[in-house]
Coordinates of C-alpha atoms in Angstrom, one line a residue:
M1 CA -9.0 21.6 -10.6
K2 CA -8.4 24.3 -13.3
V3 CA -5.8 23.7 -15.9
L4 CA -4.1 27.1 -16.2
S5 CA -1.9 28.4 -19.0
S6 CA 1.7 29.2 -18.3
E7 CA 0.9 32.9 -18.5
Q8 CA -1.9 32.5 -15.9
I9 CA 0.5 30.7 -13.6
R10 CA 3.0 33.5 -14.0
K11 CA 0.4 36.1 -13.1
A12 CA -0.7 34.0 -10.1
D13 CA 3.0 34.0 -9.0
Q14 CA 3.0 37.8 -9.2
F15 CA -0.3 38.3 -7.5
T16 CA 0.7 36.0 -4.6
I17 CA 4.0 37.8 -4.2
K18 CA 2.2 41.1 -4.0
N19 CA -0.8 40.2 -2.0
E20 CA 0.2 37.5 0.4
P21 CA 2.7 39.2 0.6
I22 CA 5.8 37.0 0.1
S23 CA 9.1 37.6 -1.6
S24 CA 9.8 35.8 -4.8
I25 CA 12.7 34.0 -3.3
D26 CA 10.6 32.8 -0.5
L27 CA 7.9 31.6 -2.9
M28 CA 10.6 29.7 -4.8
E29 CA 11.8 28.2 -1.5
R30 CA 8.2 27.1 -0.8
A31 CA 7.8 25.6 -4.3
S32 CA 11.1 23.7 -4.0
Q33 CA 10.2 22.4 -0.6
A34 CA 6.9 21.1 -2.0
F35 CA 8.8 19.4 -4.8
V36 CA 11.2 17.8 -2.4
T37 CA 8.5 16.5 -0.2
K38 CA 6.8 14.8 -3.1
F39 CA 10.2 13.6 -4.5
L40 CA 11.0 11.9 -1.1
G41 CA 7.7 10.3 -1.0
L42 CA 8.4 8.7 -4.4
H43 CA 12.0 7.9 -3.6
P44 CA 12.5 6.8 0.0
E45 CA 15.9 5.2 -0.7
K46 CA 18.8 7.7 -1.3
K47 CA 20.5 7.6 -4.7
S48 CA 22.9 9.9 -6.5
V49 CA 21.2 12.9 -8.0
Y50 CA 22.4 15.0 -10.9
V51 CA 20.7 18.4 -11.2
F52 CA 20.9 20.3 -14.5
S53 CA 19.9 23.9 -14.1
G54 CA 19.4 26.8 -16.5
T55 CA 19.9 30.3 -15.3
G56 CA 16.2 31.3 -15.1
N57 CA 13.7 30.7 -12.3
N58 CA 13.3 27.0 -13.3
G59 CA 17.1 26.7 -12.8
G60 CA 16.7 28.5 -9.5
D61 CA 14.2 25.9 -8.4
G62 CA 16.7 23.2 -9.4
L63 CA 19.4 24.8 -7.2
A64 CA 17.1 25.1 -4.2
I65 CA 16.0 21.5 -4.6
A66 CA 19.6 20.4 -4.8
R67 CA 20.4 22.3 -1.6
M68 CA 17.5 20.7 0.2
L69 CA 18.5 17.2 -0.8
L70 CA 22.1 17.8 0.3
E71 CA 20.8 18.9 3.7
R72 CA 19.0 15.6 3.9
G73 CA 22.1 13.6 3.3
W74 CA 21.6 12.9 -0.4
K75 CA 24.6 12.8 -2.8
V76 CA 23.9 15.6 -5.3
K77 CA 25.9 17.1 -8.1
V78 CA 24.8 20.3 -9.7
Y79 CA 25.5 21.4 -13.3
I80 CA 24.7 24.8 -14.7
V81 CA 24.1 25.6 -18.4
G82 CA 24.3 29.2 -19.5
D83 CA 25.8 32.4 -18.2
S84 CA 25.3 32.5 -14.5
E85 CA 26.1 36.2 -14.3
K86 CA 23.1 36.9 -16.4
G87 CA 20.8 34.6 -14.4
S88 CA 17.6 35.7 -12.7
P89 CA 17.9 37.3 -9.3
D90 CA 16.4 34.3 -7.5
F91 CA 18.7 32.0 -9.5
K92 CA 21.7 34.0 -8.3
T93 CA 20.5 33.9 -4.7
N94 CA 20.2 30.1 -4.7
L95 CA 23.5 29.8 -6.5
H96 CA 25.3 31.6 -3.7
L97 CA 23.8 29.2 -1.2
L98 CA 25.4 26.2 -2.9
S99 CA 28.9 25.1 -1.9
S100 CA 29.8 23.6 -5.2
F101 CA 28.6 23.3 -8.8
E102 CA 30.0 22.8 -12.3
L103 CA 29.5 24.7 -15.5
I104 CA 28.6 23.1 -18.8
Q105 CA 29.7 24.9 -21.9
D106 CA 29.7 22.2 -24.5
Q107 CA 29.7 18.4 -24.9
H108 CA 33.1 18.0 -23.4
N109 CA 31.6 19.0 -20.0
F110 CA 28.9 16.4 -20.0
P111 CA 29.3 14.2 -16.9
A112 CA 29.3 10.4 -16.7
I113 CA 26.0 9.4 -15.1
A114 CA 25.6 6.1 -13.2
P115 CA 22.6 4.0 -14.3
D116 CA 21.1 3.7 -10.8
S117 CA 21.0 7.5 -10.2
I118 CA 18.4 10.2 -10.8
I119 CA 18.5 13.1 -13.2
L120 CA 16.6 16.3 -12.4
D121 CA 15.8 18.6 -15.3
G122 CA 15.7 22.3 -14.3
L123 CA 16.9 23.8 -17.5
F124 CA 13.7 25.6 -18.7
G125 CA 10.3 26.1 -17.3
S126 CA 6.8 26.3 -18.7
G127 CA 7.4 29.7 -20.4
L128 CA 9.6 28.1 -23.1
S129 CA 8.2 28.6 -26.6
R130 CA 11.2 28.0 -28.8
P131 CA 13.1 24.8 -29.8
L132 CA 16.1 23.7 -27.8
T133 CA 19.3 24.3 -29.8
G134 CA 23.1 24.5 -29.2
V135 CA 24.4 23.1 -25.9
Y136 CA 20.9 22.9 -24.5
G137 CA 19.7 20.6 -27.3
D138 CA 22.9 18.5 -27.2
L139 CA 22.6 18.1 -23.4
V140 CA 19.0 17.0 -23.5
K141 CA 19.7 14.5 -26.2
F142 CA 22.6 13.2 -24.0
L143 CA 20.4 13.0 -20.9
N144 CA 17.7 11.1 -22.8
E145 CA 20.3 8.4 -23.7
Q146 CA 21.2 7.7 -20.1
N147 CA 19.8 4.7 -18.2
A148 CA 19.2 6.8 -15.1
E149 CA 15.7 7.8 -13.9
R150 CA 14.7 11.2 -15.3
I151 CA 12.5 13.7 -13.4
A152 CA 11.3 17.1 -14.7
I153 CA 10.9 20.0 -12.4
D154 CA 7.5 21.5 -13.3
I155 CA 7.7 20.6 -16.9
S156 CA 10.2 18.9 -19.2
S157 CA 12.6 21.3 -20.9
G158 CA 11.7 21.5 -24.6
L159 CA 8.0 20.6 -24.0
Y160 CA 5.6 23.5 -24.5
A161 CA 2.8 23.8 -22.0
D162 CA 0.1 25.3 -24.1
Q163 CA 1.0 24.7 -27.8
P164 CA 2.1 21.9 -30.0
I165 CA 5.8 20.9 -30.1
P166 CA 7.4 20.8 -33.5
D167 CA 8.0 17.6 -35.4
E168 CA 11.0 15.6 -34.1
P169 CA 11.4 17.8 -31.1
V170 CA 14.3 17.9 -28.8
A171 CA 12.8 17.7 -25.3
F172 CA 13.6 16.0 -22.0
E173 CA 12.0 12.5 -21.8
S174 CA 10.8 12.2 -18.3
H175 CA 9.8 9.2 -16.3
Y176 CA 8.2 11.5 -13.8
T177 CA 7.1 15.2 -13.8
I178 CA 6.5 17.0 -10.5
S179 CA 4.6 20.1 -11.5
F180 CA 3.8 23.3 -9.6
Q181 CA 0.2 24.3 -8.6
S182 CA -1.6 23.3 -11.8
P183 CA -1.1 20.5 -14.4
K184 CA -0.1 21.8 -17.8
L185 CA -2.4 21.2 -20.8
A186 CA 0.3 19.2 -22.5
F187 CA 0.2 16.6 -19.8
F188 CA -3.2 15.3 -21.0
L189 CA -2.2 14.8 -24.6
P190 CA -0.9 11.6 -26.3
E191 CA 1.8 13.4 -28.2
S192 CA 3.4 14.5 -25.0
E193 CA 3.5 11.2 -23.2
K194 CA 7.2 10.4 -23.5
Y195 CA 8.2 13.9 -22.3
V196 CA 5.9 13.8 -19.3
G197 CA 5.8 10.2 -17.9
Q198 CA 3.8 9.9 -14.7
W199 CA 3.0 13.3 -13.3
R200 CA 2.1 14.8 -9.9
V201 CA 1.0 18.3 -9.0
V202 CA 2.2 19.9 -5.8
D203 CA 0.4 22.9 -4.2
I204 CA 2.9 25.8 -3.8
G205 CA 0.5 28.1 -2.1
L206 CA -0.4 30.4 -4.9
D207 CA -3.4 32.7 -4.1
K208 CA -6.5 30.6 -4.3
S209 CA -8.9 33.5 -4.9
F210 CA -6.8 34.6 -7.9
I211 CA -6.8 31.1 -9.3
E212 CA -10.6 30.7 -8.8
A213 CA -11.1 34.0 -10.7
Q214 CA -9.2 32.7 -13.7
S215 CA -11.1 31.6 -16.8
S216 CA -10.1 28.3 -18.2
N217 CA -11.7 26.0 -20.8
Y218 CA -9.8 23.1 -19.3
N219 CA -10.2 21.3 -16.0
L220 CA -9.2 18.1 -14.2
S221 CA -12.1 16.2 -12.5
E222 CA -11.4 15.5 -8.8
A223 CA -13.0 12.8 -6.7
K224 CA -14.4 15.2 -4.2
E225 CA -16.6 16.9 -6.8
I226 CA -17.4 13.7 -8.7
R227 CA -18.6 12.1 -5.4
D228 CA -21.3 14.8 -5.1
L229 CA -22.8 13.8 -8.4
M230 CA -23.7 10.3 -7.2
P231 CA -27.5 9.8 -7.2
A232 CA -29.0 9.0 -3.9
R233 CA -32.0 6.7 -3.2
S234 CA -34.8 7.3 -0.8
T235 CA -35.9 4.5 1.5
F236 CA -39.3 4.2 -0.2
T237 CA -38.2 4.3 -3.8
H238 CA -38.8 1.5 -6.4
K239 CA -37.4 0.3 -9.7
N240 CA -39.4 2.7 -11.8
K241 CA -38.1 5.7 -10.0
V242 CA -34.4 4.9 -10.0
G243 CA -33.8 4.8 -13.7
R244 CA -35.6 3.4 -16.7
L245 CA -33.3 2.7 -19.7
F246 CA -34.2 1.7 -23.2
A247 CA -31.1 0.2 -24.8
V248 CA -31.1 -0.2 -28.6
A249 CA -28.2 -2.5 -29.4
G250 CA -27.0 -5.6 -31.2
S251 CA -27.0 -7.2 -34.6
I252 CA -26.1 -10.6 -35.9
G253 CA -22.6 -11.5 -34.6
K254 CA -22.5 -8.5 -32.3
M255 CA -24.9 -9.3 -29.5
G256 CA -22.1 -9.4 -27.0
A257 CA -21.9 -5.6 -27.2
A258 CA -25.5 -5.3 -26.3
V259 CA -25.1 -7.7 -23.3
L260 CA -22.1 -5.8 -22.0
C261 CA -23.9 -2.5 -22.2
V262 CA -27.0 -3.6 -20.3
R263 CA -25.1 -5.6 -17.7
A264 CA -23.0 -2.4 -17.0
A265 CA -26.2 -0.3 -16.8
F266 CA -27.7 -2.6 -14.1
K267 CA -24.4 -2.5 -12.1
A268 CA -24.4 1.3 -12.3
G269 CA -27.9 1.4 -10.7
A270 CA -30.5 1.4 -13.4
G271 CA -33.7 0.1 -12.0
L272 CA -35.4 -1.2 -15.1
I273 CA -34.0 -1.9 -18.5
N274 CA -35.7 -2.8 -21.8
M275 CA -33.4 -4.1 -24.5
H276 CA -34.5 -3.6 -28.0
V277 CA -32.8 -6.2 -30.2
P278 CA -33.1 -7.9 -33.6
A279 CA -34.9 -11.2 -33.6
C280 CA -31.6 -13.1 -33.8
G281 CA -30.6 -11.7 -30.4
I282 CA -33.6 -12.5 -28.2
D283 CA -32.2 -15.8 -26.9
V284 CA -28.8 -14.3 -26.2
A285 CA -30.4 -11.3 -24.4
Q286 CA -32.8 -13.3 -22.2
I287 CA -30.3 -16.0 -21.2
S288 CA -27.4 -13.6 -20.6
I289 CA -29.4 -10.9 -18.7
P290 CA -32.5 -12.4 -17.0
E291 CA -33.1 -9.0 -15.2
A292 CA -33.8 -7.2 -18.4
M293 CA -37.0 -7.0 -20.4
V294 CA -36.5 -7.6 -24.1
S295 CA -38.5 -6.2 -27.0
V296 CA -37.9 -7.8 -30.4
D297 CA -37.4 -5.8 -33.5
K298 CA -39.1 -6.8 -36.8
G299 CA -35.7 -7.2 -38.3
Q300 CA -34.1 -10.6 -38.1
D301 CA -30.4 -9.7 -38.2
F302 CA -30.5 -6.0 -37.8
I303 CA -32.6 -3.3 -36.1
E304 CA -35.1 -2.0 -38.6
S305 CA -37.2 0.2 -36.3
I306 CA -36.8 2.0 -33.0
P307 CA -40.0 2.4 -30.9
E308 CA -40.7 5.8 -29.3
T309 CA -40.4 5.7 -25.5
N310 CA -40.4 8.0 -22.5
D311 CA -37.4 6.1 -21.0
T312 CA -33.8 7.3 -21.3
V313 CA -32.4 5.9 -24.6
A314 CA -29.0 4.6 -25.4
V315 CA -28.3 3.5 -29.0
G316 CA -25.3 2.0 -30.6
P317 CA -23.4 -1.0 -29.1
G318 CA -23.2 -3.7 -31.7
L319 CA -25.9 -2.0 -33.8
G320 CA -24.3 -2.3 -37.3
T321 CA -24.8 0.2 -40.1
N322 CA -27.3 -1.7 -42.3
K323 CA -29.4 0.7 -44.5
Y324 CA -32.6 -0.3 -42.6
T325 CA -30.9 0.5 -39.3
V326 CA -29.8 3.9 -40.7
E327 CA -33.4 4.7 -41.6
A328 CA -34.7 3.5 -38.2
L329 CA -32.2 5.8 -36.4
R330 CA -33.3 8.7 -38.7
L331 CA -37.0 8.3 -37.9
F332 CA -36.3 7.9 -34.2
L333 CA -34.2 11.0 -33.9
R334 CA -36.6 13.0 -35.8
S335 CA -39.4 12.3 -33.3
H336 CA -37.5 12.0 -30.1
K337 CA -36.9 15.2 -28.2
K338 CA -35.0 14.1 -25.0
P339 CA -31.2 13.8 -24.9
V340 CA -30.0 10.4 -25.9
V341 CA -26.7 8.5 -25.6
L342 CA -25.2 7.6 -28.9
D343 CA -22.1 5.3 -29.2
A344 CA -20.3 3.0 -31.6
D345 CA -22.3 2.3 -34.8
A346 CA -24.8 5.0 -34.0
L347 CA -21.9 7.5 -34.4
N348 CA -20.6 5.7 -37.5
I349 CA -24.1 6.1 -39.0
L350 CA -23.9 9.9 -38.2
S351 CA -20.5 10.2 -39.7
E352 CA -21.7 8.6 -42.9
N353 CA -25.0 10.5 -42.9
K354 CA -24.1 14.0 -41.7
D355 CA -27.6 15.4 -42.4
L356 CA -28.7 13.3 -39.4
L357 CA -26.8 15.5 -37.0
K358 CA -29.5 18.2 -37.1
E359 CA -32.0 15.6 -35.8
V360 CA -30.0 14.8 -32.7
P361 CA -31.7 16.3 -29.6
E362 CA -29.7 19.1 -27.9
E363 CA -27.6 18.0 -24.9
S364 CA -27.3 14.5 -26.2
I365 CA -24.2 12.4 -25.3
F366 CA -21.7 11.0 -27.7
T367 CA -19.0 8.6 -26.6
P368 CA -16.5 8.2 -29.4
H369 CA -13.0 6.8 -29.5
P370 CA -10.5 8.8 -31.5
G371 CA -11.3 6.9 -34.7
E372 CA -15.0 7.5 -34.4
F373 CA -14.4 11.2 -33.6
K374 CA -12.2 11.6 -36.6
R375 CA -14.9 10.3 -38.8
L376 CA -17.3 12.9 -37.3
V377 CA -15.0 16.0 -37.5
G378 CA -12.2 15.2 -39.9
E379 CA -8.5 15.0 -39.6
W380 CA -6.3 17.1 -37.2
E381 CA -2.7 17.9 -37.3
N382 CA -1.9 17.6 -33.6
D383 CA -3.6 16.9 -30.2
F384 CA -4.1 20.6 -29.5
E385 CA -6.1 21.0 -32.7
K386 CA -8.0 17.8 -31.8
L387 CA -9.1 19.5 -28.5
D388 CA -10.1 22.6 -30.5
K389 CA -12.2 20.5 -32.8
L390 CA -13.9 18.8 -29.8
R391 CA -14.8 22.1 -28.2
E392 CA -16.1 23.7 -31.4
Y393 CA -18.2 20.6 -32.3
C394 CA -19.8 20.4 -28.9
F395 CA -20.6 24.1 -28.9
A396 CA -21.9 24.2 -32.5
H397 CA -24.2 21.2 -32.0
K398 CA -25.0 21.6 -28.3
L399 CA -23.7 18.2 -27.4
N400 CA -21.8 16.5 -24.5
I401 CA -19.0 14.4 -25.8
V402 CA -16.3 12.2 -24.2
L403 CA -13.3 11.7 -26.4
K404 CA -12.1 8.4 -24.9
G405 CA -8.5 7.6 -24.1
A406 CA -6.0 8.2 -21.3
F407 CA -7.3 11.3 -19.5
S408 CA -10.5 11.1 -21.5
A409 CA -11.6 14.6 -22.5
I410 CA -15.2 15.3 -21.5
C411 CA -16.7 18.4 -23.2
N412 CA -20.0 20.1 -22.6
S413 CA -22.2 22.1 -24.9
A414 CA -20.5 25.3 -23.8
G415 CA -17.1 24.0 -24.9
E416 CA -15.7 23.4 -21.5
V417 CA -13.4 20.3 -21.1
Y418 CA -12.9 18.2 -18.1
F419 CA -10.1 15.6 -18.2
N420 CA -10.8 12.3 -16.3
P421 CA -8.0 11.1 -14.0
T422 CA -9.1 7.5 -13.5
G423 CA -8.3 4.5 -15.7
N424 CA -5.4 2.6 -17.0
P425 CA -4.1 0.9 -20.3
G426 CA -6.0 -2.3 -19.3
L427 CA -9.2 -0.5 -20.4
A428 CA -8.0 -0.7 -24.0
T429 CA -9.9 -3.9 -24.6
A430 CA -12.8 -5.0 -26.7
G431 CA -16.2 -4.1 -25.2
S432 CA -14.8 -1.5 -22.8
G433 CA -16.7 1.2 -24.7
D434 CA -20.0 -0.7 -24.6
V435 CA -19.6 -0.9 -20.8
L436 CA -19.1 2.8 -20.7
T437 CA -22.3 3.4 -22.7
G438 CA -24.3 1.3 -20.2
I439 CA -22.9 3.3 -17.3
V440 CA -23.6 6.6 -19.0
G441 CA -27.2 5.5 -19.8
A442 CA -27.8 4.3 -16.2
F443 CA -26.7 7.7 -14.7
L444 CA -28.7 9.7 -17.2
A445 CA -31.7 7.5 -16.5
Q446 CA -31.3 8.2 -12.7
G447 CA -32.0 11.8 -13.3
L448 CA -28.6 13.5 -13.6
V449 CA -28.2 16.2 -16.2
P450 CA -26.4 14.9 -19.3
F451 CA -23.0 16.4 -18.6
D452 CA -23.0 15.3 -15.0
A453 CA -24.1 11.8 -16.0
L454 CA -21.2 11.7 -18.5
R455 CA -18.5 12.9 -16.1
L456 CA -19.6 10.5 -13.3
A457 CA -19.9 7.6 -15.7
V458 CA -16.4 8.1 -17.2
F459 CA -14.9 8.5 -13.7
I460 CA -16.6 5.3 -12.4
H461 CA -15.7 3.4 -15.6
G462 CA -12.0 4.3 -15.2
L463 CA -12.1 3.6 -11.4
A464 CA -13.7 0.1 -12.1
G465 CA -10.8 -0.6 -14.4
D466 CA -8.3 0.5 -11.7
E467 CA -10.1 -1.8 -9.2
A468 CA -10.0 -4.7 -11.6
I469 CA -6.3 -4.3 -12.4
R470 CA -5.5 -4.1 -8.7
N471 CA -7.7 -7.0 -7.5
L472 CA -6.9 -9.3 -10.4
Q473 CA -3.2 -8.4 -10.2
A474 CA -2.9 -8.5 -14.0
P475 CA -1.7 -5.9 -16.6
W476 CA -4.8 -6.4 -18.7
I477 CA -8.5 -7.2 -18.2
Q478 CA -11.7 -8.0 -20.0
A479 CA -14.7 -5.8 -20.4
S480 CA -16.7 -8.1 -18.1
D481 CA -14.1 -7.5 -15.4
I482 CA -14.8 -3.8 -15.6
I483 CA -18.5 -4.5 -15.0
D484 CA -17.8 -6.8 -12.1
H485 CA -15.8 -4.1 -10.4
I486 CA -18.3 -1.2 -10.8
P487 CA -19.7 -1.7 -7.2
N488 CA -16.1 -1.6 -5.9
A489 CA -15.5 1.6 -7.8
V490 CA -18.7 3.2 -6.4
R491 CA -17.7 2.1 -2.9
S492 CA -14.2 3.5 -3.4
L493 CA -15.5 6.8 -4.6
L494 CA -18.0 7.2 -1.7
N495 CA -15.5 6.2 0.9
D496 CA -12.5 8.2 -0.4

């Protein structure tokens, strides 16, 4: 699914109106009906609803939604902020269809709101690009203080769709956002979390050919396209043909990371795995993962050399940053020409030895968390700049990178970003990244091109975390729980 800018959505509206053809008021009616359908699915029990509308088209949506809820027997009160005589034509049309409403001119008009009710924000839409001031700012602050559930129509008032919001912004703090046609870029960014809450997108029937023709650097991965990336096995295959992985991992005190990585790779379908570990780790490796072959490094506590191999290579979990390990990685990258998976300490080594970056094979995969990424690219002022840095870094160095987190941002060497929809806060646990590295390595070893391997791995990793949370009925999990639920995640994806 493409993540379109507010300007692209505006043009899609206009194109649809002209070419469907459909009147703008009928399109507003269709969008409002889609909102109400989703709203009723989320809220089967009737409650009191307070609708706050501006005088633009977002306000018009609010008025239409209020009317539709009234027709279904809901108790709805409508409050309008601004000069209704100067409202948009579609706003005025919907205003005339309402039997009652109240005007808000200042704080004296703010209503008392019951705690068990619902507030709908229809003040401003996605085109807003200035801070909320005056009565609008005061009202939003007032609404944020209420104990009622807060839902934004399309996007929270005061939140910008495509650019950073100012420090200490005044913006509607939503528990839910029901957005039209396309998610907004702001929805995927940590700094927007309290203004977005949980979000859903409803299809309002904008012209699909127009949307397909739009260029966007940002997309949301969907199960139907990810499913097609899953590698298939022929009846007569064998372990050497379904993915050979060479995992360079572990150091004294950190062998657990190596074990998690390799266990995950086996669960993700790798047919044969060779672990390359320091001498201190051989017993841990062979006892913990009897399925793996183990090659022992000459270093006792740290990796001091990395053998050349034709297998797919993943380097980093528990590796450490010993000076001998740094030199071993340097020599390996200098001679290895195929894309590799680099994570954790391998990335920390790169950040401390930036001359090594030129040795990394093109189309290699990096899997940093935000701290590791910051060490690679430097500081950023806001999450929008962070995404810019991600795209620029991938394009400049011809890499595939997943910047891990909620809605992990997966960027290819062309600078295109796909946000991942699976996963939950329970994945924020020690070893979770090592598990992801193993899954990525497994899919790369099974013959997927690097970017496809990365997108599939991140999706499965998040889905396994979702399966673990659901089956264990706990708000948190261990990394080993993620591994145990990889088969369930694969089954869920294929059967969805």
